[in-house]
Tab-separated table of C-alpha atoms and ligand atoms in Angstrom:
chain	number	residue	atom	x	y	z
A	11	MET	CA	-1.833	26.244	0.510
A	12	GLU	CA	-2.329	29.569	-1.317
A	13	ARG	CA	1.834	29.454	-0.448
A	14	ALA	CA	1.613	26.495	-1.464
A	15	VAL	CA	-0.447	26.440	-5.212
A	16	LYS	CA	2.491	28.905	-6.097
A	17	VAL	CA	5.051	27.154	-6.250
A	18	ILE	CA	4.161	23.609	-6.010
A	19	PRO	CA	2.072	22.002	-8.714
A	20	GLY	CA	-1.345	21.699	-7.367
A	21	GLY	CA	0.141	22.525	-3.502
A	22	VAL	CA	0.935	18.628	-3.030
A	23	ASN	CA	4.031	16.642	-3.586
A	24	SER	CA	1.934	13.999	-3.950
A	25	PRO	CA	-2.017	14.539	-6.210
A	26	VAL	CA	-4.395	12.751	-4.055
A	27	ARG	CA	-2.987	14.563	-0.808
A	28	ALA	CA	-4.561	18.234	-2.219
A	29	PHE	CA	-8.122	16.898	-1.186
A	30	GLY	CA	-9.824	16.742	-4.092
A	31	SER	CA	-12.122	14.458	-4.323
A	32	VAL	CA	-13.329	15.577	-0.713
A	33	GLY	CA	-13.615	19.248	-1.696
A	34	LEU	CA	-11.420	21.016	1.296
A	35	VAL	CA	-8.396	22.414	1.833
A	36	PRO	CA	-5.871	20.117	2.720
A	37	ARG	CA	-4.739	20.112	6.930
A	38	PHE	CA	-0.763	20.831	6.709
A	39	ILE	CA	0.132	19.007	9.461
A	40	ALA	CA	2.962	19.392	11.553
A	41	ARG	CA	3.619	16.868	13.539
A	42	ALA	CA	3.026	13.623	14.528
A	43	ASP	CA	2.804	10.694	17.499
A	44	GLY	CA	1.584	7.648	18.323
A	45	PRO	CA	-1.810	7.532	16.738
A	46	TYR	CA	-2.025	11.123	16.164
A	47	VAL	CA	-1.060	13.956	14.220
A	48	TRP	CA	-2.089	17.761	14.445
A	49	ASP	CA	-2.229	20.470	11.834
A	50	VAL	CA	-0.736	23.889	11.423
A	51	GLU	CA	-3.383	24.803	13.586
A	52	GLY	CA	-2.374	22.894	16.486
A	53	THR	CA	-5.651	20.666	15.721
A	54	ARG	CA	-5.028	16.700	16.838
A	55	TYR	CA	-6.640	13.999	14.012
A	56	LEU	CA	-6.662	10.554	15.592
A	57	ASP	CA	-4.968	9.182	11.923
A	58	TYR	CA	-6.147	5.951	10.261
A	59	VAL	CA	-3.490	7.088	7.284
A	60	GLY	CA	-0.245	6.794	8.429
A	61	SER	CA	1.122	7.843	5.691
A	62	TRP	CA	-0.710	5.880	4.152
A	63	GLY	CA	1.071	2.415	5.608
A	64	PRO	CA	4.101	2.816	6.887
A	65	MET	CA	3.273	4.074	10.453
A	66	ILE	CA	2.403	0.452	11.538
A	67	LEU	CA	3.550	1.317	14.820
A	68	GLY	CA	2.015	4.958	14.786
A	69	HIS	CA	4.311	7.507	14.514
A	70	ASN	CA	7.290	9.019	16.158
A	71	ASP	CA	7.890	4.982	17.731
A	72	PRO	CA	10.505	5.017	20.376
A	73	ALA	CA	13.191	2.664	19.126
A	74	VAL	CA	12.320	3.938	15.702
A	75	ARG	CA	13.412	7.221	16.601
A	76	THR	CA	15.908	6.902	18.361
A	77	ALA	CA	17.890	4.186	15.837
A	78	VAL	CA	17.037	7.216	13.214
A	79	GLN	CA	18.694	9.765	16.214
A	80	GLU	CA	21.929	8.175	16.915
A	81	ALA	CA	22.644	6.875	12.825
A	82	CYS	CA	22.636	10.848	12.501
A	83	GLU	CA	25.329	11.042	14.489
A	84	ARG	CA	27.924	9.013	12.128
A	85	ALA	CA	26.787	10.720	8.197
A	86	LEU	CA	23.759	10.944	6.212
A	87	SER	CA	24.969	9.308	3.100
A	88	PHE	CA	28.205	7.209	1.764
A	89	GLY	CA	26.484	6.935	-2.226
A	90	ALA	CA	28.932	3.372	-1.142
A	91	ALA	CA	28.566	-0.335	0.111
A	92	THR	CA	27.973	-0.589	3.747
A	93	GLU	CA	27.655	-3.140	6.614
A	94	LEU	CA	24.219	-1.628	7.663
A	95	GLU	CA	22.976	-2.544	3.617
A	96	VAL	CA	23.918	-6.451	4.387
A	97	GLN	CA	22.753	-6.958	7.992
A	98	VAL	CA	19.385	-5.174	6.076
A	99	ALA	CA	19.324	-7.760	3.179
A	100	GLU	CA	20.260	-11.025	5.164
A	101	TYR	CA	18.058	-9.236	7.415
A	102	ILE	CA	14.379	-9.128	5.543
A	103	CYS	CA	16.302	-12.481	3.466
A	104	GLU	CA	16.460	-14.879	6.652
A	105	THR	CA	12.931	-14.179	8.075
A	106	VAL	CA	10.682	-14.030	4.149
A	107	PRO	CA	11.084	-17.274	3.069
A	108	HIS	CA	10.281	-16.662	-0.673
A	109	ILE	CA	12.703	-13.783	-0.930
A	110	ASP	CA	16.910	-15.037	-1.873
A	111	MET	CA	17.858	-11.612	-2.370
A	112	ILE	CA	16.723	-8.220	-2.715
A	113	ARG	CA	18.053	-5.043	-3.577
A	114	MET	CA	16.644	-1.396	-2.397
A	115	VAL	CA	15.955	1.926	-3.609
A	116	ASN	CA	13.712	4.922	-3.022
A	117	SER	CA	9.928	4.374	-3.095
A	118	GLY	CA	7.296	1.795	-4.074
A	119	THR	CA	7.352	2.752	-7.916
A	120	GLU	CA	11.086	2.672	-8.160
A	121	ALA	CA	10.434	-1.117	-6.834
A	122	VAL	CA	7.911	-2.058	-8.593
A	123	MET	CA	9.448	-0.510	-12.763
A	124	SER	CA	12.644	-2.286	-11.729
A	125	ALA	CA	10.906	-5.761	-10.752
A	126	ILE	CA	8.726	-5.020	-14.064
A	127	ARG	CA	12.376	-4.755	-15.742
A	128	LEU	CA	13.782	-7.807	-14.002
A	129	ALA	CA	11.038	-9.676	-15.122
A	130	ARG	CA	11.541	-8.671	-19.242
A	131	GLY	CA	14.773	-9.220	-18.898
A	132	PHE	CA	14.955	-12.663	-17.388
A	133	THR	CA	12.128	-13.581	-19.535
A	134	GLY	CA	12.974	-11.913	-22.918
A	135	ARG	CA	9.434	-11.142	-23.174
A	136	ASN	CA	7.532	-7.901	-23.330
A	137	LYS	CA	4.016	-8.027	-22.460
A	138	ILE	CA	3.516	-7.554	-18.784
A	139	VAL	CA	-0.474	-8.720	-16.813
A	140	LYS	CA	-1.786	-6.001	-14.109
A	141	PHE	CA	-5.612	-5.277	-13.517
A	142	ALA	CA	-7.329	-2.475	-13.774
A	143	GLY	CA	-7.600	-0.682	-10.118
A	144	ASN	CA	-4.221	-1.613	-8.887
A	145	TYR	CA	-1.695	0.861	-8.491
A	146	HIS	CA	1.594	0.266	-8.842
A	147	GLY	CA	3.437	3.372	-8.758
A	148	HIS	CA	3.631	6.214	-11.676
A	149	SER	CA	5.849	4.412	-14.180
A	150	ASP	CA	5.049	4.763	-17.500
A	151	CYS	CA	3.858	1.593	-18.194
A	152	MET	CA	1.630	0.949	-14.868
A	153	LEU	CA	-0.359	3.641	-15.382
A	154	VAL	CA	-2.878	2.274	-17.515
A	155	ALA	CA	-6.012	1.410	-15.497
A	156	ALA	CA	-4.466	2.446	-12.441
A	157	GLY	CA	-5.920	2.736	-9.040
A	158	SER	CA	-5.316	5.298	-6.563
A	159	GLY	CA	-4.718	9.139	-7.548
A	160	VAL	CA	-4.860	7.959	-10.592
A	161	MET	CA	-8.396	6.878	-10.766
A	162	THR	CA	-9.507	9.334	-7.687
A	163	ALA	CA	-9.069	11.860	-10.592
A	164	GLY	CA	-11.059	9.524	-12.142
A	165	VAL	CA	-8.455	9.483	-15.108
A	166	PRO	CA	-6.882	6.043	-15.066
A	167	ASP	CA	-4.452	6.697	-17.578
A	168	SER	CA	-2.166	9.514	-17.757
A	169	ALA	CA	-1.505	12.053	-20.272
A	170	GLY	CA	2.128	12.029	-21.414
A	171	VAL	CA	1.935	8.185	-21.386
A	172	PRO	CA	3.340	6.842	-25.063
A	173	ALA	CA	1.546	4.639	-26.706
A	174	GLY	CA	4.450	2.674	-27.404
A	175	CYS	CA	5.002	2.096	-23.687
A	176	ALA	CA	1.199	1.674	-22.909
A	177	GLN	CA	0.950	-0.666	-25.541
A	178	ASP	CA	2.497	-4.154	-24.000
A	179	THR	CA	0.651	-3.801	-20.719
A	180	LEU	CA	-2.309	-5.842	-20.764
A	181	THR	CA	-5.177	-5.412	-17.827
A	182	ALA	CA	-7.502	-7.633	-16.388
A	183	THR	CA	-10.087	-8.282	-14.065
A	184	TYR	CA	-9.231	-8.443	-10.623
A	185	ASN	CA	-11.092	-11.917	-9.242
A	186	ASP	CA	-12.254	-12.853	-12.430
A	187	LEU	CA	-9.392	-15.331	-13.720
A	188	SER	CA	-11.264	-16.225	-17.179
A	189	SER	CA	-9.822	-12.693	-18.489
A	190	VAL	CA	-6.147	-13.695	-17.551
A	191	GLU	CA	-6.226	-16.365	-19.061
A	192	ALA	CA	-7.395	-14.509	-22.350
A	193	LEU	CA	-5.303	-12.700	-22.269
A	194	PHE	CA	-2.391	-15.022	-22.291
A	195	GLU	CA	-3.991	-17.222	-24.628
A	196	GLY	CA	-4.025	-13.871	-26.874
A	197	ASN	CA	-0.361	-12.927	-26.833
A	198	PRO	CA	0.628	-16.865	-26.575
A	199	GLY	CA	4.364	-16.567	-25.512
A	200	GLN	CA	4.592	-12.910	-24.920
A	201	VAL	CA	3.790	-12.333	-21.066
A	202	ALA	CA	6.745	-11.553	-19.325
A	203	ALA	CA	4.624	-11.435	-15.522
A	204	VAL	CA	1.521	-11.306	-13.972
A	205	ILE	CA	1.947	-8.184	-11.334
A	206	VAL	CA	-0.836	-7.846	-9.045
A	207	GLU	CA	-1.655	-6.402	-5.284
A	208	PRO	CA	-2.382	-9.984	-3.982
A	209	VAL	CA	-5.084	-7.936	-1.311
A	210	ALA	CA	-6.028	-4.550	-3.624
A	211	ALA	CA	-5.511	-1.363	-1.500
A	212	ASN	CA	-6.036	1.154	-4.730
A	213	MET	CA	-9.997	0.968	-5.587
A	214	GLY	CA	-10.259	1.178	-1.553
A	215	VAL	CA	-9.881	-2.596	-0.145
A	216	VAL	CA	-10.542	-5.622	-2.340
A	217	LEU	CA	-9.866	-9.206	-1.076
A	218	PRO	CA	-8.522	-11.914	-3.846
A	219	ALA	CA	-11.461	-14.203	-4.064
A	220	ASP	CA	-10.925	-17.911	-2.909
A	221	GLY	CA	-9.230	-19.824	-5.985
A	222	PHE	CA	-7.461	-16.412	-7.121
A	223	LEU	CA	-4.197	-15.693	-5.790
A	224	GLU	CA	-3.621	-20.130	-6.581
A	225	GLY	CA	-5.145	-19.344	-10.377
A	226	LEU	CA	-2.498	-16.501	-11.008
A	227	ARG	CA	0.317	-19.405	-9.328
A	228	GLU	CA	-0.866	-22.025	-11.398
A	229	LEU	CA	-1.887	-19.650	-14.778
A	230	CYS	CA	2.022	-18.412	-14.141
A	231	ASP	CA	3.567	-21.530	-14.522
A	232	LYS	CA	1.835	-23.221	-17.304
A	233	GLN	CA	2.518	-19.926	-19.137
A	234	GLY	CA	6.268	-19.747	-18.185
A	235	ALA	CA	5.689	-16.329	-16.713
A	236	LEU	CA	6.749	-15.052	-12.755
A	237	LEU	CA	3.924	-13.858	-10.708
A	238	ILE	CA	5.025	-10.856	-9.020
A	239	PHE	CA	3.369	-9.678	-6.234
A	240	ASP	CA	3.118	-6.421	-4.779
A	241	GLU	CA	3.458	-5.834	-1.752
A	242	VAL	CA	3.543	-1.910	-0.616
A	243	ILE	CA	0.507	-2.199	0.915
A	244	CYS	CA	0.708	-5.417	2.601
A	245	GLY	CA	4.293	-6.042	2.527
A	246	PHE	CA	4.724	-6.648	6.488
A	247	ARG	CA	1.032	-5.636	7.212
A	248	LEU	CA	-0.938	-8.737	6.872
A	249	ALA	CA	1.768	-11.002	8.166
A	250	TYR	CA	5.110	-10.621	8.641
A	251	GLY	CA	5.382	-12.521	5.597
A	252	GLY	CA	2.954	-10.073	3.637
A	253	ALA	CA	0.148	-11.546	1.407
A	254	ALA	CA	2.995	-14.606	0.589
A	255	GLU	CA	2.246	-15.847	4.164
A	256	ARG	CA	-1.116	-14.419	4.599
A	257	PHE	CA	-2.603	-16.158	1.731
A	258	GLY	CA	0.256	-19.319	1.325
A	259	ILE	CA	1.443	-18.635	-1.930
A	260	THR	CA	4.977	-17.648	-3.331
A	261	PRO	CA	5.482	-15.428	-5.601
A	262	ASP	CA	8.589	-15.094	-7.837
A	263	LEU	CA	9.276	-11.459	-7.191
A	264	VAL	CA	8.073	-9.078	-4.127
A	265	THR	CA	7.961	-5.544	-4.687
A	266	TYR	CA	7.902	-3.891	-1.092
A	267	GLY	CA	7.482	0.158	0.513
A	268	LYS	CA	5.759	1.890	2.554
A	269	ILE	CA	6.658	-0.291	5.749
A	270	ILE	CA	10.162	-1.536	4.338
A	271	GLY	CA	11.597	1.538	5.585
A	272	GLY	CA	9.767	3.470	9.101
A	273	GLY	CA	8.852	6.403	7.566
A	274	MET	CA	11.632	7.070	5.135
A	275	PRO	CA	11.739	6.921	1.546
A	276	VAL	CA	12.698	2.587	0.772
A	277	GLY	CA	11.146	0.499	-1.642
A	278	ALA	CA	12.639	-3.038	-2.317
A	279	PHE	CA	12.246	-6.122	-5.005
A	280	GLY	CA	13.182	-9.529	-4.238
A	281	GLY	CA	12.428	-13.188	-4.526
A	282	ARG	CA	13.791	-15.787	-6.482
A	283	ARG	CA	18.291	-16.490	-6.627
A	284	ASP	CA	17.992	-17.351	-9.907
A	285	VAL	CA	15.666	-14.004	-11.406
A	286	MET	CA	17.561	-11.543	-9.027
A	287	GLY	CA	20.790	-12.790	-10.318
A	288	GLN	CA	19.730	-11.322	-13.930
A	289	MET	CA	20.095	-7.301	-11.989
A	290	ALA	CA	23.310	-5.475	-12.879
A	291	PRO	CA	26.342	-5.325	-12.276
A	292	VAL	CA	26.455	-9.288	-12.446
A	293	GLY	CA	23.003	-9.656	-14.872
A	294	PRO	CA	22.250	-7.821	-17.802
A	295	VAL	CA	19.069	-5.859	-16.235
A	296	TYR	CA	20.256	-2.190	-15.897
A	297	GLN	CA	18.738	-0.150	-12.148
A	298	ALA	CA	20.775	2.433	-10.217
A	299	GLY	CA	20.014	4.806	-7.376
A	300	THR	CA	22.244	7.713	-5.751
A	301	LEU	CA	20.503	7.011	-2.275
A	302	SER	CA	19.043	3.503	-2.642
A	303	GLY	CA	20.208	1.949	0.802
A	304	ASN	CA	20.938	5.007	2.187
A	305	PRO	CA	22.264	4.312	5.668
A	306	ILE	CA	19.417	6.381	7.822
A	307	ALA	CA	16.762	5.104	5.580
A	308	MET	CA	18.077	1.490	5.722
A	309	THR	CA	18.391	2.168	9.751
A	310	ALA	CA	14.409	3.132	10.040
A	311	GLY	CA	13.751	0.555	7.888
A	312	LEU	CA	15.440	-2.141	10.144
A	313	ALA	CA	14.740	-0.753	13.631
A	314	GLN	CA	10.248	-1.304	12.491
A	315	LEU	CA	10.881	-4.497	11.044
A	316	VAL	CA	13.483	-5.978	13.542
A	317	GLU	CA	10.510	-4.435	15.833
A	318	LEU	CA	7.649	-6.351	14.135
A	319	HIS	CA	9.168	-9.757	13.627
A	320	ASP	CA	11.028	-10.071	17.517
A	321	HIS	CA	7.167	-8.900	18.754
A	322	PRO	CA	4.196	-11.178	16.352
A	323	GLU	CA	1.593	-9.600	19.819
A	324	HIS	CA	1.861	-6.786	17.150
A	325	TYR	CA	-0.159	-8.771	14.217
A	326	GLU	CA	-2.021	-10.450	16.568
A	327	ARG	CA	-3.232	-6.373	18.128
A	328	LEU	CA	-3.523	-5.598	14.312
A	329	GLU	CA	-5.884	-8.352	13.573
A	330	SER	CA	-8.222	-7.972	17.101
A	331	ALA	CA	-8.211	-3.917	16.353
A	332	GLY	CA	-9.392	-4.807	12.410
A	333	THR	CA	-11.741	-6.813	13.807
A	334	ARG	CA	-13.272	-4.088	16.183
A	335	LEU	CA	-13.001	-1.556	14.075
A	336	PHE	CA	-14.840	-3.565	10.817
A	337	GLY	CA	-16.429	-5.493	12.588
A	338	GLY	CA	-17.863	-2.710	14.166
A	339	ILE	CA	-18.445	-0.740	10.897
A	340	LYS	CA	-20.120	-4.018	9.270
A	341	ASN	CA	-22.543	-3.909	12.412
A	342	LEU	CA	-23.348	0.096	12.088
A	343	LEU	CA	-24.003	-0.115	8.563
A	344	GLU	CA	-26.325	-3.148	8.886
A	345	ARG	CA	-28.679	-1.823	11.340
A	346	PHE	CA	-28.657	1.113	10.137
A	347	GLU	CA	-29.991	-0.706	6.688
A	348	ALA	CA	-26.828	1.709	4.792
A	349	PRO	CA	-26.255	1.660	1.255
A	350	CYS	CA	-22.889	0.803	1.720
A	351	THR	CA	-20.544	-2.273	1.425
A	352	ILE	CA	-16.866	-2.795	3.835
A	353	ASN	CA	-14.037	-5.130	2.188
A	354	HIS	CA	-11.546	-5.475	4.927
A	355	VAL	CA	-8.738	-7.862	5.829
A	356	GLY	CA	-6.157	-7.723	9.464
A	357	SER	CA	-5.799	-3.860	9.619
A	358	LEU	CA	-6.860	-2.621	6.316
A	359	GLY	CA	-10.719	-1.817	5.639
A	360	SER	CA	-12.618	0.187	3.275
A	361	VAL	CA	-16.736	1.193	3.654
A	362	PHE	CA	-17.654	2.093	-0.305
A	363	PHE	CA	-20.586	3.861	-0.650
A	364	THR	CA	-22.668	1.372	-2.568
A	365	PRO	CA	-24.830	-1.278	-1.640
A	366	ASP	CA	-23.528	-3.199	-4.085
A	367	PRO	CA	-19.949	-6.592	-3.001
A	368	VAL	CA	-17.378	-4.542	-4.514
A	369	VAL	CA	-15.115	-7.275	-5.866
A	370	ASP	CA	-13.503	-5.705	-8.731
A	371	TYR	CA	-12.522	-1.902	-10.588
A	372	ALA	CA	-16.335	-1.890	-12.209
A	373	THR	CA	-18.471	-2.157	-8.313
A	374	ALA	CA	-15.613	-0.229	-6.946
A	375	LYS	CA	-16.327	2.670	-9.791
A	376	LYS	CA	-20.626	2.085	-8.305
A	377	ALA	CA	-19.407	3.969	-4.687
A	378	ASP	CA	-21.132	7.746	-4.198
A	379	THR	CA	-17.814	9.383	-4.108
A	380	ALA	CA	-19.984	12.607	-3.415
A	381	ARG	CA	-20.961	10.460	0.062
A	382	PHE	CA	-18.122	9.085	0.630
A	383	ALA	CA	-17.244	13.007	0.555
A	384	GLU	CA	-19.429	13.592	3.003
A	385	TYR	CA	-18.732	11.322	5.195
A	386	PHE	CA	-14.352	12.249	5.343
A	387	ARG	CA	-16.016	15.909	5.541
A	388	PHE	CA	-17.964	14.401	8.585
A	389	MET	CA	-15.304	12.808	10.689
A	390	LEU	CA	-12.617	15.135	9.478
A	391	GLU	CA	-14.487	17.858	11.498
A	392	ARG	CA	-14.669	15.231	14.486
A	393	GLY	CA	-10.860	14.749	14.856
A	394	PHE	CA	-10.853	11.508	12.712
A	395	TYR	CA	-8.732	11.422	10.118
A	396	LEU	CA	-9.066	9.341	6.708
A	397	ALA	CA	-7.909	9.173	3.694
A	398	PRO	CA	-9.123	11.167	1.725
A	399	SER	CA	-10.452	9.478	-1.028
A	400	GLN	CA	-12.677	6.482	-1.458
A	401	PHE	CA	-10.968	4.225	-3.872
A	402	GLU	CA	-7.816	4.642	-0.613
A	403	ALA	CA	-8.153	2.145	3.167
A	404	MET	CA	-8.239	2.579	6.688
A	405	PHE	CA	-4.884	2.009	8.069
A	406	LEU	CA	-4.770	0.861	11.677
A	407	ASN	CA	-1.607	0.871	13.493
A	408	THR	CA	-0.729	-0.472	16.985
A	409	ALA	CA	-1.229	2.851	18.519
A	410	HIS	CA	-4.855	2.481	18.230
A	411	THR	CA	-6.352	1.452	21.392
A	412	ASP	CA	-9.929	-0.050	21.600
A	413	ALA	CA	-10.933	3.250	23.721
A	414	MET	CA	-10.128	4.747	20.772
A	415	ILE	CA	-12.115	2.198	17.928
A	416	ASP	CA	-14.910	2.914	19.907
A	417	GLU	CA	-14.749	6.039	19.234
A	418	THR	CA	-14.230	6.042	16.146
A	419	LEU	CA	-17.543	4.224	15.649
A	420	GLY	CA	-19.238	6.704	17.589
A	421	ALA	CA	-18.734	9.110	14.759
A	422	ILE	CA	-19.508	6.859	12.164
A	423	GLU	CA	-22.870	6.143	14.003
A	424	GLU	CA	-23.503	10.220	14.196
A	425	PHE	CA	-22.874	9.657	10.645
A	426	LEU	CA	-25.272	6.969	9.663
A	427	LYS	CA	-27.724	8.910	12.245
A	428	ALA	CA	-27.806	11.935	10.580
B	520	LIG	P1	5.006	4.875	-3.777
B	520	LIG	O1	5.766	5.037	-5.531
B	520	LIG	O2	3.879	5.810	-4.045
B	520	LIG	O3	6.659	4.962	-2.908
B	520	LIG	O4	4.343	3.990	-4.059
B	520	LIG	C1	3.632	3.315	-5.226
B	520	LIG	C2	3.278	1.896	-4.854
B	520	LIG	C3	2.793	0.939	-5.141
B	520	LIG	N1	1.998	-0.022	-4.626
B	520	LIG	C4	1.318	-0.381	-4.256
B	520	LIG	C5	0.072	-0.971	-4.146
B	520	LIG	C6	0.624	1.531	-3.813
B	520	LIG	O5	0.169	1.243	-2.458
B	520	LIG	C7	1.793	2.178	-4.176
B	520	LIG	C8	1.236	3.883	-3.299
B	520	LIG	N2	-0.033	4.228	-2.615
B	520	LIG	C9	-0.324	4.554	-2.639
B	520	LIG	C10	-1.472	5.064	-1.620
B	520	LIG	N3	-2.584	3.986	-2.215
B	520	LIG	C11	0.132	6.395	-2.146
B	520	LIG	C12	0.198	7.800	-1.651
B	520	LIG	C13	0.407	8.643	-3.010
B	520	LIG	O6	0.464	8.703	-4.023
B	520	LIG	O7	0.617	9.534	-2.633
């Protein structure tokens, strides 16, 4: 870490990795396999971060690894059209009902930035509605009341974002449809899109209230705005078709990241053909990327998606593992009357150190982050690697066994007793 901070700001290539809010020196990870990571001192941890979501099959999955190793024999990057990119796009369009067309990029941030520009280009409108506590990557206009690392750092907006950029970003309250209606009424005919994390996971996990997502769909239809589901976390996790499938809502555009790359840098945006058809080179909305659709990244992503799609039992396992872990934590919190609450869905969950229900940014911010830091440190010392922030999620993967989950519950029980 002393070496790192001399040459990398804060010693990390992404702020939330710095362990700032948990007051520890970050563990430098050397290798991973299945549900485990090992740090440079050889200490093994049961990993509940999974690279923040991508490692849904566990680390070093044989199907993904062998496909990548074999692809490397053929070269790393061409910057040219390849059949593989067509195969990946065809596969996703065939297996995800609401995706007519898709464009590959290199990160979730890039996917959201591109989808926002597309929505503005398609509608001819400038305003974008987002929700306080939702995090959509670090493009300028999305760093307004953002979640994840900015929320962790307690600075929901970033320096360096010109007022001119932020002024077109309107912030609503998650799970509060009236706050969205008010923004539409206050900006008639000006809202290009509403972008939402269909299950929020960047202020900790916050589930959509009954009718919330349906209400957004209706409002966007009524107002002529596009509904963008940011499924960078939910996509291919909450179901193969993501939150859109799980909750039965059809967005106009979806953004992906994480799982779609199988651990390699991949983002994507896709959806309605009439909207996607506005993208360069066939339409007026420009977007580009040297390494977009990179052969190695596409190989890793396709291998992971095919494994997930061809084996629905993976999703049954993720559901049962989530019920065991998060249901088990809920029982412990009740048994010890801990001033905590837990939100979870499928293989995603968060323990909040506040007794009140967490349904939006304001209630999430009530959490006792100092107490979370104690919990994090307690678990890390016992070999459990959690996301180093109250405002992130626990990510289960198919490599976590019931025995490992029960061990985790045992450690949490010890913490609650202490
Ligand atoms: P990336 O640019 O980090 O690939 O994706 C940005 C992004 C967009 N949308 C959602 C819903 C996201 O959760 C993310 C990124 N997630 C964070 C973890 N909460 C990435 C971890 C980090 O910043 O290092």
